[in-house]
């Protein structure tokens, strides 16, 4: 397990006061506390559509939606900067007269987004709204990437063939020795600096290309090298190449500072300068192979922040993270910022989380004056809720300011002018500043009892609302009191507020202070109502004995969103498992709620209550409890008929699922949503937890046609509300869709974490554990393997030779498969009542199989484990499988292919889905 780190603010106990209000105090008081300082950034790569946009050719609205998701993720997890690649291959993700629009935006180099917008302008504006610094990341010399489509007439390769050299791997590279290359690349950078409000310019490790880009042959710069020699050059060829890059770095830094001194210039070179520096280090020699004398640039101070790519773990001795970081810090002769880059996605699960948290803390310990970390890349945080939670609940628990850069500017801005308005429970703090354009952020410090807290507010804002009091922890008897004195004892009034201004280089002004009125008698009515509501809530929970952490959408609808359905004729798609936290069915909850007119029930797959589906269930058959008419979605079609919808004003979908692509409920939802779009009535999804949790996604795709309408990974990690939003947008259904979100659900929760009671959703599974196993079980069902119902899913080989189940179980246990142990099991098979023969096995003989016994639901990977079981069966008893697997799984037939390779192929198959999926996650 990882350690969740919490860092508390340092309090300097100094005095100060001011009268109320103080629009312009003559002398600003000494600040008694300070906001944390740390650079917290993530790279967003656009080359090959690694991070954004998810693929070329997305619409403008899709690109913006993806961008906002990434920026929100950073803001919500207390990052304060984004490093976004705006020039991946001598192209532009912005309006440029110098280079063409990027292929990675539209799929056609030189073609602008349609409808038109400027992505760089959009990213900068939205980043600043969220209090994030924006650093524009450029590649100085890469002219064309192998993933960048065709080399078009708009490419620099065609427009400036004198600069571009073709490498044997298919890349094109600008010649760093050509003065025209330096002039062009510097012009591109300075065009951005002049026209856009960037906070930084960033370059990575690609100067001369890595040797593999030219199939390990020397860089093809014979022409420029010959010209150098003919001009009397005396340097060796390697020194000459390094000199070319040195000139570029020095010149670029100077030009940026002459134009806009506050724009920081950052570099992220390969993490090792040279092997044996320090002595224990081994690895790639960037000085000799990339011709990058990175140490020189740091020694000379030609940068403002230094982000060596230290992508190795702490305890990897030849490339130890703290050893390398310590060496680079020792080379920092000009005392610039050293904010290392870490690879947060190199390790999965708890190991990856532990390494990430530890590296952040190591960096803090080695650079306590101005710490910082840049995360490669944003993708692991998009993928892993657990990683995000560990970071924001741990080292990034509180927001932080970017450390100041005193060599750029030592003069803090003047203090702001502030005022406030207080009404009942709210205090509106408002401020202004004479130098508003120079202010990037504001810090609002406030104190209720003895401890100062703070909010960091983006510079585009000029006010914040604080609560006029905070509730103190106290006894239940005091909380139930109606005595005004007792009520005041329950709350800590807001007394002191200070506001500071932070400029573009991180300098913080002295504070302006106000003292509020605190809590006064007119507010007691509000306090009484607040406490009474809390008490009623506690009594309600206690009376029903509920320990649930999650409130399903059905209850949220009734309690908070009844306006969506009041006065309307409602249809409900449900199944026998859809219940509230009090174990009442959703039918009974809706039918028993005043103002709800439930007029039709629709059954998906297994009926409604005891009613049958298909030909057995008659159209309009009454529900045995409420008498509401029942209709089957498994009749003539999978969608509600048009004539049924004509009698409705709204259709609600509320089903408890199993979290696997195999199950058909979600596809019933898709057909119904499309039918509602065509009929012009709203479609409401009442969301419920995904029983398998929302973090893990496992391929391959399952696509059995018919009702299996949308290919989904076997384990998709989405709620029905998220799936509905995704399908409605991606397939242009155009439904008037509303998702009533549940309260309290987090993506890492499996059903056991919710506190809700598990209700068996179908005859296929009797326990939550069987649902967890179910995605892997689907693989077996597609391979003509019976599931051996009646136990916890022993995987039973049928219609084939017997296996040695004890040997297979031992093999599986030797593989250290997370979250499960395996044991041989023998049982009477499930019998075909007609032939009394379960696919060839004698009905009166014991069958043999391997039982999966789950030990850790969150660590368990059902598809991965299923593939191991298949592999073990085949090795234990060759010829035992009679299978028809998906094509990706069939790779196991190839000699020498490992289970890991198949698992990797499964994940690669669903990689694009995972990118699309992240846009629609609601929790």
Short mmCIF file of C-alpha atoms in Angstrom, two decimals, residues 245-683:
data_model
loop_
_atom_site.label_atom_id
_atom_site.label_comp_id
_atom_site.label_asym_id
_atom_site.label_seq_id
_atom_site.Cartn_x
_atom_site.Cartn_y
_atom_site.Cartn_z
CA UNK A 245 22.64 23.48 -30.33
CA UNK A 246 24.36 25.62 -27.68
CA UNK A 247 24.07 28.69 -29.90
CA UNK A 248 20.38 27.98 -30.45
CA UNK A 249 19.56 27.59 -26.73
CA UNK A 250 21.48 30.72 -25.69
CA UNK A 251 20.00 32.81 -28.49
CA UNK A 252 16.44 31.63 -27.84
CA UNK A 253 16.63 32.38 -24.12
CA UNK A 254 17.87 35.88 -24.80
CA UNK A 255 15.19 36.66 -27.38
CA UNK A 256 12.38 35.46 -25.10
CA UNK A 257 13.63 37.66 -22.26
CA UNK A 258 13.99 40.71 -24.50
CA UNK A 259 10.37 40.32 -25.64
CA UNK A 260 8.61 39.23 -22.41
CA UNK A 261 10.85 38.77 -19.41
CA UNK A 262 8.14 37.04 -17.37
CA UNK A 263 7.75 34.14 -19.87
CA UNK A 264 9.69 31.24 -18.40
CA UNK A 265 11.85 29.04 -20.62
CA UNK A 266 12.00 25.39 -19.56
CA UNK A 267 13.84 22.37 -20.87
CA UNK A 268 13.33 18.66 -20.22
CA UNK A 269 16.47 16.88 -21.46
CA UNK A 270 17.12 13.16 -21.25
CA UNK A 271 17.65 12.38 -17.57
CA UNK A 272 21.30 11.27 -17.82
CA UNK A 273 23.87 13.82 -18.97
CA UNK A 274 26.60 11.20 -19.40
CA UNK A 275 27.18 7.75 -17.90
CA UNK A 276 29.31 7.84 -14.73
CA UNK A 277 27.92 11.27 -13.81
CA UNK A 278 27.58 10.60 -10.95
CA UNK A 279 29.77 7.54 -10.75
CA UNK A 280 27.06 4.92 -10.15
CA UNK A 281 24.98 5.95 -13.19
CA UNK A 282 24.81 3.88 -16.38
CA UNK A 283 22.77 4.45 -19.51
CA UNK A 284 22.32 6.43 -22.71
CA UNK A 285 24.84 9.20 -23.40
CA UNK A 286 22.90 12.25 -24.62
CA UNK A 287 26.09 14.34 -24.78
CA UNK A 288 27.61 11.92 -27.30
CA UNK A 289 24.46 10.70 -29.11
CA UNK A 290 22.04 13.67 -29.10
CA UNK A 291 24.84 16.27 -29.12
CA UNK A 292 23.09 17.98 -26.24
CA UNK A 293 25.45 19.51 -23.67
CA UNK A 294 22.55 19.88 -21.26
CA UNK A 295 24.80 20.46 -18.24
CA UNK A 296 26.25 23.54 -19.92
CA UNK A 297 22.80 25.10 -20.46
CA UNK A 298 21.96 24.59 -16.78
CA UNK A 299 25.38 25.86 -15.61
CA UNK A 300 25.03 29.00 -17.74
CA UNK A 301 21.47 29.72 -16.60
CA UNK A 302 20.06 29.72 -20.15
CA UNK A 303 16.81 28.37 -18.75
CA UNK A 304 14.36 29.32 -16.01
CA UNK A 305 13.35 25.81 -15.02
CA UNK A 306 15.04 22.48 -15.55
CA UNK A 307 13.00 19.30 -15.97
CA UNK A 308 15.32 16.35 -16.61
CA UNK A 309 13.33 13.27 -17.60
CA UNK A 310 14.03 11.09 -14.57
CA UNK A 311 11.76 8.23 -15.59
CA UNK A 312 13.37 5.58 -13.37
CA UNK A 313 12.42 4.31 -9.90
CA UNK A 314 14.05 5.34 -6.67
CA UNK A 315 15.76 2.00 -6.07
CA UNK A 316 17.03 1.30 -9.61
CA UNK A 317 20.72 1.69 -8.83
CA UNK A 318 22.10 2.31 -12.36
CA UNK A 319 19.53 5.08 -12.93
CA UNK A 320 18.35 5.93 -9.41
CA UNK A 321 15.85 8.80 -9.30
CA UNK A 322 17.25 10.58 -6.20
CA UNK A 323 20.87 10.00 -7.26
CA UNK A 324 20.28 11.61 -10.65
CA UNK A 325 18.17 14.40 -9.16
CA UNK A 326 20.88 15.16 -6.63
CA UNK A 327 23.49 15.36 -9.38
CA UNK A 328 21.45 17.80 -11.46
CA UNK A 329 20.76 19.95 -8.37
CA UNK A 330 24.51 20.04 -7.76
CA UNK A 331 25.04 21.38 -11.28
CA UNK A 332 22.51 24.19 -10.78
CA UNK A 333 25.11 26.93 -10.44
CA UNK A 334 22.70 29.77 -11.32
CA UNK A 335 20.05 28.55 -8.83
CA UNK A 336 17.31 28.08 -11.38
CA UNK A 337 14.24 25.94 -10.69
CA UNK A 338 14.85 22.19 -10.84
CA UNK A 339 11.48 20.53 -11.39
CA UNK A 340 12.14 16.95 -12.54
CA UNK A 341 9.92 15.00 -14.91
CA UNK A 342 8.57 11.68 -13.60
CA UNK A 343 6.88 8.86 -15.50
CA UNK A 344 3.69 8.32 -13.53
CA UNK A 345 2.44 5.59 -15.87
CA UNK A 346 5.42 3.25 -15.90
CA UNK A 347 4.03 1.05 -13.12
CA UNK A 348 0.42 0.02 -12.54
CA UNK A 349 -1.57 -0.33 -9.35
CA UNK A 350 -0.26 0.30 -5.86
CA UNK A 351 3.36 0.04 -6.99
CA UNK A 352 2.89 2.89 -9.43
CA UNK A 353 1.04 5.01 -6.88
CA UNK A 354 3.67 4.36 -4.23
CA UNK A 355 6.52 5.27 -6.58
CA UNK A 356 4.79 8.44 -7.75
CA UNK A 357 4.05 9.70 -4.23
CA UNK A 358 7.55 8.83 -3.04
CA UNK A 359 9.21 10.63 -5.95
CA UNK A 360 7.18 13.77 -5.27
CA UNK A 361 8.20 13.63 -1.62
CA UNK A 362 11.86 12.97 -2.46
CA UNK A 363 11.83 16.03 -4.70
CA UNK A 364 10.32 18.12 -1.90
CA UNK A 365 13.02 16.96 0.46
CA UNK A 366 15.85 17.73 -1.97
CA UNK A 367 14.42 21.08 -3.17
CA UNK A 368 12.49 22.35 -0.13
CA UNK A 369 12.82 26.01 -1.10
CA UNK A 370 11.04 25.70 -4.48
CA UNK A 371 9.87 22.14 -5.17
CA UNK A 372 8.11 20.98 -8.29
CA UNK A 373 7.35 17.96 -10.45
CA UNK A 374 6.20 17.52 -14.04
CA UNK A 375 4.17 14.38 -14.71
CA UNK A 376 4.62 12.31 -17.87
CA UNK A 377 1.99 12.35 -18.96
CA UNK A 378 -1.58 13.29 -18.17
CA UNK A 379 -2.73 9.89 -19.52
CA UNK A 380 -2.13 7.79 -16.35
CA UNK A 381 -4.19 10.24 -14.31
CA UNK A 382 -6.98 10.06 -16.86
CA UNK A 383 -6.81 6.28 -16.69
CA UNK A 384 -6.44 5.77 -12.95
CA UNK A 385 -8.89 7.17 -10.42
CA UNK A 386 -6.78 5.61 -7.66
CA UNK A 387 -3.68 7.47 -8.81
CA UNK A 388 -5.55 10.77 -9.01
CA UNK A 389 -7.04 10.25 -5.56
CA UNK A 390 -3.67 9.31 -4.05
CA UNK A 391 -2.10 12.49 -5.43
CA UNK A 392 -4.87 14.90 -4.50
CA UNK A 393 -5.56 13.27 -1.11
CA UNK A 394 -1.83 13.17 -0.40
CA UNK A 395 0.93 15.56 -1.51
CA UNK A 396 -1.42 17.77 -3.55
CA UNK A 397 -4.14 17.93 -0.92
CA UNK A 398 -4.00 21.71 -0.84
CA UNK A 399 -3.61 24.02 -3.79
CA UNK A 400 -0.20 25.63 -4.22
CA UNK A 401 1.30 28.67 -5.88
CA UNK A 402 4.05 28.26 -8.45
CA UNK A 403 7.38 29.19 -6.82
CA UNK A 404 8.60 32.69 -7.63
CA UNK A 405 11.47 33.30 -10.08
CA UNK A 406 13.41 36.15 -8.45
CA UNK A 407 16.01 36.40 -11.26
CA UNK A 408 13.15 37.50 -13.53
CA UNK A 409 11.44 39.94 -11.17
CA UNK A 410 11.90 40.65 -7.48
CA UNK A 411 9.25 43.36 -7.10
CA UNK A 412 5.90 42.18 -5.70
CA UNK A 413 2.72 43.88 -6.84
CA UNK A 414 0.90 46.31 -4.59
CA UNK A 415 -1.83 44.96 -2.30
CA UNK A 416 -5.38 44.79 -3.61
CA UNK A 417 -8.25 46.96 -2.45
CA UNK A 418 -10.98 44.85 -0.88
CA UNK A 419 -14.47 45.12 0.54
CA UNK A 420 -17.14 42.72 1.67
CA UNK A 421 -20.89 42.23 1.92
CA UNK A 422 -22.31 39.89 4.55
CA UNK A 423 -25.77 38.31 4.40
CA UNK A 424 -26.86 35.44 6.60
CA UNK A 425 -24.56 32.51 5.97
CA UNK A 426 -22.50 34.10 3.16
CA UNK A 427 -19.74 36.67 3.06
CA UNK A 428 -18.92 38.05 -0.41
CA UNK A 429 -15.30 39.21 -0.58
CA UNK A 430 -14.63 41.57 -3.49
CA UNK A 431 -11.36 43.16 -4.62
CA UNK A 432 -9.74 45.30 -7.28
CA UNK A 433 -6.18 46.20 -8.31
CA UNK A 434 -4.51 49.05 -10.17
CA UNK A 435 -2.19 46.64 -12.06
CA UNK A 436 -4.81 44.03 -12.94
CA UNK A 437 -3.12 42.85 -16.17
CA UNK A 438 -0.01 41.80 -14.25
CA UNK A 439 -1.91 39.68 -11.73
CA UNK A 440 -2.13 35.93 -12.36
CA UNK A 441 -3.73 34.83 -9.08
CA UNK A 442 -5.17 36.00 -5.80
CA UNK A 443 -4.82 34.29 -2.43
CA UNK A 444 -7.70 34.63 0.01
CA UNK A 445 -6.63 33.74 3.56
CA UNK A 446 -9.37 33.29 6.15
CA UNK A 447 -9.66 32.20 9.76
CA UNK A 448 -12.58 30.86 11.79
CA UNK A 449 -11.00 29.67 15.03
CA UNK A 450 -7.23 29.63 15.37
CA UNK A 451 -6.11 28.08 12.09
CA UNK A 452 -5.68 29.99 8.85
CA UNK A 453 -6.94 28.44 5.62
CA UNK A 454 -6.62 29.77 2.11
CA UNK A 455 -8.11 29.68 -1.35
CA UNK A 456 -6.06 30.35 -4.49
CA UNK A 457 -8.28 32.19 -6.95
CA UNK A 458 -7.55 32.59 -10.69
CA UNK A 459 -6.55 36.11 -11.72
CA UNK A 460 -9.56 36.48 -14.02
CA UNK A 461 -11.84 36.54 -10.97
CA UNK A 462 -12.32 39.35 -8.50
CA UNK A 463 -14.49 37.90 -5.74
CA UNK A 464 -15.10 34.84 -3.63
CA UNK A 465 -17.89 33.71 -1.29
CA UNK A 466 -16.99 32.39 2.14
CA UNK A 467 -19.31 30.92 4.74
CA UNK A 468 -19.89 33.30 7.62
CA UNK A 469 -19.22 30.47 10.04
CA UNK A 470 -17.85 26.93 10.29
CA UNK A 471 -19.57 24.19 12.29
CA UNK A 472 -17.60 23.00 15.30
CA UNK A 473 -17.59 19.40 16.40
CA UNK A 474 -19.66 19.09 19.55
CA UNK A 475 -21.95 16.73 21.42
CA UNK A 476 -25.32 15.56 20.10
CA UNK A 477 -27.14 17.13 23.06
CA UNK A 478 -25.71 20.54 22.24
CA UNK A 479 -26.67 20.12 18.59
CA UNK A 480 -30.28 19.46 19.56
CA UNK A 481 -30.49 22.52 21.81
CA UNK A 482 -32.69 25.49 20.91
CA UNK A 483 -30.92 27.88 23.28
CA UNK A 484 -29.30 30.70 21.25
CA UNK A 485 -26.15 30.60 23.41
CA UNK A 486 -25.80 26.89 22.73
CA UNK A 487 -26.32 27.51 19.02
CA UNK A 488 -23.51 30.05 18.93
CA UNK A 489 -21.26 27.55 20.69
CA UNK A 490 -21.74 25.21 17.75
CA UNK A 491 -20.26 27.56 15.20
CA UNK A 492 -16.96 29.35 14.71
CA UNK A 493 -17.54 32.77 13.13
CA UNK A 494 -15.48 34.08 10.23
CA UNK A 495 -13.50 36.93 11.76
CA UNK A 496 -10.37 37.56 9.71
CA UNK A 497 -9.78 37.66 5.95
CA UNK A 498 -6.66 38.67 4.05
CA UNK A 499 -6.27 38.95 0.28
CA UNK A 500 -2.98 39.09 -1.64
CA UNK A 501 -2.13 39.52 -5.32
CA UNK A 502 0.34 37.23 -7.13
CA UNK A 503 2.04 38.46 -10.30
CA UNK A 504 3.17 36.57 -13.40
CA UNK A 505 6.53 35.56 -11.95
CA UNK A 506 5.08 34.39 -8.63
CA UNK A 507 5.73 37.42 -6.43
CA UNK A 508 3.05 37.80 -3.76
CA UNK A 509 1.95 41.18 -2.47
CA UNK A 510 1.57 42.11 1.13
CA UNK A 511 -1.98 41.39 2.30
CA UNK A 512 -5.00 43.58 2.76
CA UNK A 513 -7.03 42.58 5.80
CA UNK A 514 -10.67 42.92 6.77
CA UNK A 515 -12.52 41.91 9.90
CA UNK A 516 -16.09 40.66 9.40
CA UNK A 517 -19.01 40.95 11.81
CA UNK A 518 -19.05 37.27 12.65
CA UNK A 519 -22.37 35.54 13.42
CA UNK A 520 -25.17 37.77 14.66
CA UNK A 521 -28.64 37.20 16.11
CA UNK A 522 -30.59 37.37 12.79
CA UNK A 523 -28.61 34.36 11.65
CA UNK A 524 -29.81 32.07 14.42
CA UNK A 525 -32.88 31.12 12.38
CA UNK A 526 -30.67 29.85 9.59
CA UNK A 527 -28.42 27.98 12.03
CA UNK A 528 -31.45 26.36 13.63
CA UNK A 529 -32.73 25.21 10.25
CA UNK A 530 -29.33 23.85 9.28
CA UNK A 531 -28.93 21.87 12.49
CA UNK A 532 -32.52 20.61 12.35
CA UNK A 533 -31.98 19.33 8.82
CA UNK A 534 -28.79 17.57 9.92
CA UNK A 535 -30.60 15.96 12.85
CA UNK A 536 -33.46 14.76 10.64
CA UNK A 537 -30.97 13.24 8.23
CA UNK A 538 -29.19 11.43 11.05
CA UNK A 539 -32.50 10.12 12.41
CA UNK A 540 -33.55 8.90 8.96
CA UNK A 541 -30.32 7.00 8.44
CA UNK A 542 -30.46 5.56 11.94
CA UNK A 543 -34.10 4.50 11.64
CA UNK A 544 -33.62 2.51 8.47
CA UNK A 545 -30.30 1.08 9.57
CA UNK A 546 -28.63 2.01 6.29
CA UNK A 547 -24.87 2.06 6.04
CA UNK A 548 -24.88 2.84 2.33
CA UNK A 549 -22.36 5.36 1.08
CA UNK A 550 -24.11 5.62 -2.28
CA UNK A 551 -27.56 6.98 -3.08
CA UNK A 552 -28.86 5.45 -6.33
CA UNK A 553 -30.35 7.70 -9.01
CA UNK A 554 -33.91 6.53 -8.22
CA UNK A 555 -33.70 8.12 -4.77
CA UNK A 556 -31.91 11.23 -6.05
CA UNK A 557 -34.74 11.71 -8.55
CA UNK A 558 -37.43 11.47 -5.87
CA UNK A 559 -35.57 13.58 -3.30
CA UNK A 560 -33.94 16.28 -5.43
CA UNK A 561 -35.06 16.18 -9.08
CA UNK A 562 -38.77 15.39 -9.06
CA UNK A 563 -39.39 18.44 -11.26
CA UNK A 564 -38.09 16.37 -14.20
CA UNK A 565 -41.14 14.12 -14.10
CA UNK A 566 -43.89 15.91 -12.16
CA UNK A 567 -47.15 16.15 -14.08
CA UNK A 568 -45.89 13.89 -16.87
CA UNK A 569 -46.90 10.45 -18.08
CA UNK A 570 -43.97 8.25 -17.22
CA UNK A 571 -42.75 4.95 -18.65
CA UNK A 572 -40.16 2.93 -16.70
CA UNK A 573 -37.71 0.39 -18.11
CA UNK A 574 -36.64 -1.78 -15.22
CA UNK A 575 -35.72 -5.28 -14.09
CA UNK A 576 -36.38 -7.30 -10.92
CA UNK A 577 -33.09 -6.16 -9.40
CA UNK A 578 -33.68 -2.40 -9.51
CA UNK A 579 -34.20 -1.36 -5.91
CA UNK A 580 -33.49 1.56 -3.63
CA UNK A 581 -31.23 1.53 -0.60
CA UNK A 582 -34.22 0.54 1.54
CA UNK A 583 -34.73 -2.56 -0.69
CA UNK A 584 -38.00 -1.32 -2.18
CA UNK A 585 -38.26 -1.84 -5.92
CA UNK A 586 -37.97 1.21 -8.12
CA UNK A 587 -41.51 0.52 -9.31
CA UNK A 588 -42.85 0.84 -5.79
CA UNK A 589 -40.72 3.93 -5.08
CA UNK A 590 -42.04 5.77 -8.15
CA UNK A 591 -45.60 4.49 -7.91
CA UNK A 592 -45.75 5.55 -4.26
CA UNK A 593 -44.36 9.07 -4.77
CA UNK A 594 -46.97 11.88 -4.88
CA UNK A 595 -46.97 13.75 -8.18
CA UNK A 596 -45.58 10.82 -10.16
CA UNK A 597 -47.84 9.39 -12.88
CA UNK A 598 -46.35 6.01 -13.74
CA UNK A 599 -48.38 4.62 -16.65
CA UNK A 600 -46.21 1.93 -18.31
CA UNK A 601 -43.55 -0.61 -17.32
CA UNK A 602 -41.05 -2.14 -19.75
CA UNK A 603 -39.15 -5.33 -19.01
CA UNK A 604 -35.59 -5.89 -20.26
CA UNK A 605 -34.41 -9.51 -20.67
CA UNK A 606 -35.63 -11.08 -17.44
CA UNK A 607 -38.98 -9.39 -17.08
CA UNK A 608 -40.49 -7.21 -14.42
CA UNK A 609 -41.23 -8.85 -11.07
CA UNK A 610 -42.58 -12.27 -11.99
CA UNK A 611 -43.84 -11.44 -15.48
CA UNK A 612 -42.35 -13.38 -18.37
CA UNK A 613 -40.83 -12.00 -21.53
CA UNK A 614 -41.39 -12.59 -25.23
CA UNK A 615 -44.33 -14.63 -26.41
CA UNK A 616 -45.30 -15.70 -22.89
CA UNK A 617 -45.78 -12.13 -21.70
CA UNK A 618 -48.81 -10.44 -23.25
CA UNK A 619 -48.62 -6.83 -24.32
CA UNK A 620 -50.19 -4.64 -21.63
CA UNK A 621 -50.28 -7.42 -19.03
CA UNK A 622 -50.77 -5.74 -15.61
CA UNK A 623 -48.05 -5.64 -13.00
CA UNK A 624 -49.23 -7.98 -10.20
CA UNK A 625 -48.65 -5.34 -7.49
CA UNK A 626 -49.49 -1.95 -8.98
CA UNK A 627 -51.64 -2.99 -11.95
CA UNK A 628 -49.55 -0.78 -14.29
CA UNK A 629 -49.38 -2.22 -17.84
CA UNK A 630 -46.27 -4.25 -18.70
CA UNK A 631 -44.51 -4.38 -22.08
CA UNK A 632 -41.59 -6.52 -23.21
CA UNK A 633 -38.52 -5.13 -24.96
CA UNK A 634 -37.72 -8.66 -26.08
CA UNK A 635 -40.78 -8.98 -28.29
CA UNK A 636 -40.87 -7.87 -31.90
CA UNK A 637 -37.91 -5.55 -31.41
CA UNK A 638 -35.53 -4.45 -28.70
CA UNK A 639 -36.93 -0.90 -28.62
CA UNK A 640 -40.26 0.38 -27.30
CA UNK A 641 -42.82 0.56 -30.10
CA UNK A 642 -43.79 3.97 -31.39
CA UNK A 643 -47.42 3.44 -30.37
CA UNK A 644 -46.30 2.85 -26.76
CA UNK A 645 -44.21 6.02 -26.69
CA UNK A 646 -47.08 8.12 -28.08
CA UNK A 647 -48.81 7.65 -24.72
CA UNK A 648 -45.77 8.86 -22.73
CA UNK A 649 -44.23 12.22 -21.94
CA UNK A 650 -40.95 10.80 -20.65
CA UNK A 651 -39.22 7.40 -20.51
CA UNK A 652 -37.04 6.42 -17.54
CA UNK A 653 -34.36 3.74 -17.56
CA UNK A 654 -33.38 2.22 -14.20
CA UNK A 655 -31.62 -1.14 -14.10
CA UNK A 656 -29.02 -2.69 -11.85
CA UNK A 657 -26.32 -4.13 -14.10
CA UNK A 658 -23.36 -6.43 -13.67
CA UNK A 659 -20.61 -4.27 -15.19
CA UNK A 660 -19.82 -6.64 -18.07
CA UNK A 661 -20.22 -6.12 -21.80
CA UNK A 662 -21.82 -9.55 -22.04
CA UNK A 663 -24.99 -8.42 -20.36
CA UNK A 664 -27.78 -7.08 -22.57
CA UNK A 665 -29.51 -4.52 -20.34
CA UNK A 666 -27.32 -1.67 -21.55
CA UNK A 667 -28.12 -2.41 -25.18
CA UNK A 668 -31.83 -2.29 -24.35
CA UNK A 669 -31.06 1.19 -23.05
CA UNK A 670 -29.45 2.16 -26.36
CA UNK A 671 -32.39 0.98 -28.46
CA UNK A 672 -34.84 2.77 -26.14
CA UNK A 673 -32.84 6.00 -26.18
CA UNK A 674 -32.81 6.04 -29.97
CA UNK A 675 -36.56 5.35 -30.05
CA UNK A 676 -37.17 8.29 -27.69
CA UNK A 677 -35.06 10.56 -29.91
CA UNK A 678 -37.20 9.58 -32.90
CA UNK A 679 -40.42 10.05 -30.91
CA UNK A 680 -39.30 13.39 -29.50
CA UNK A 681 -39.67 12.56 -25.80
CA UNK A 682 -37.01 12.91 -23.06
CA UNK A 683 -35.03 9.87 -21.96
#
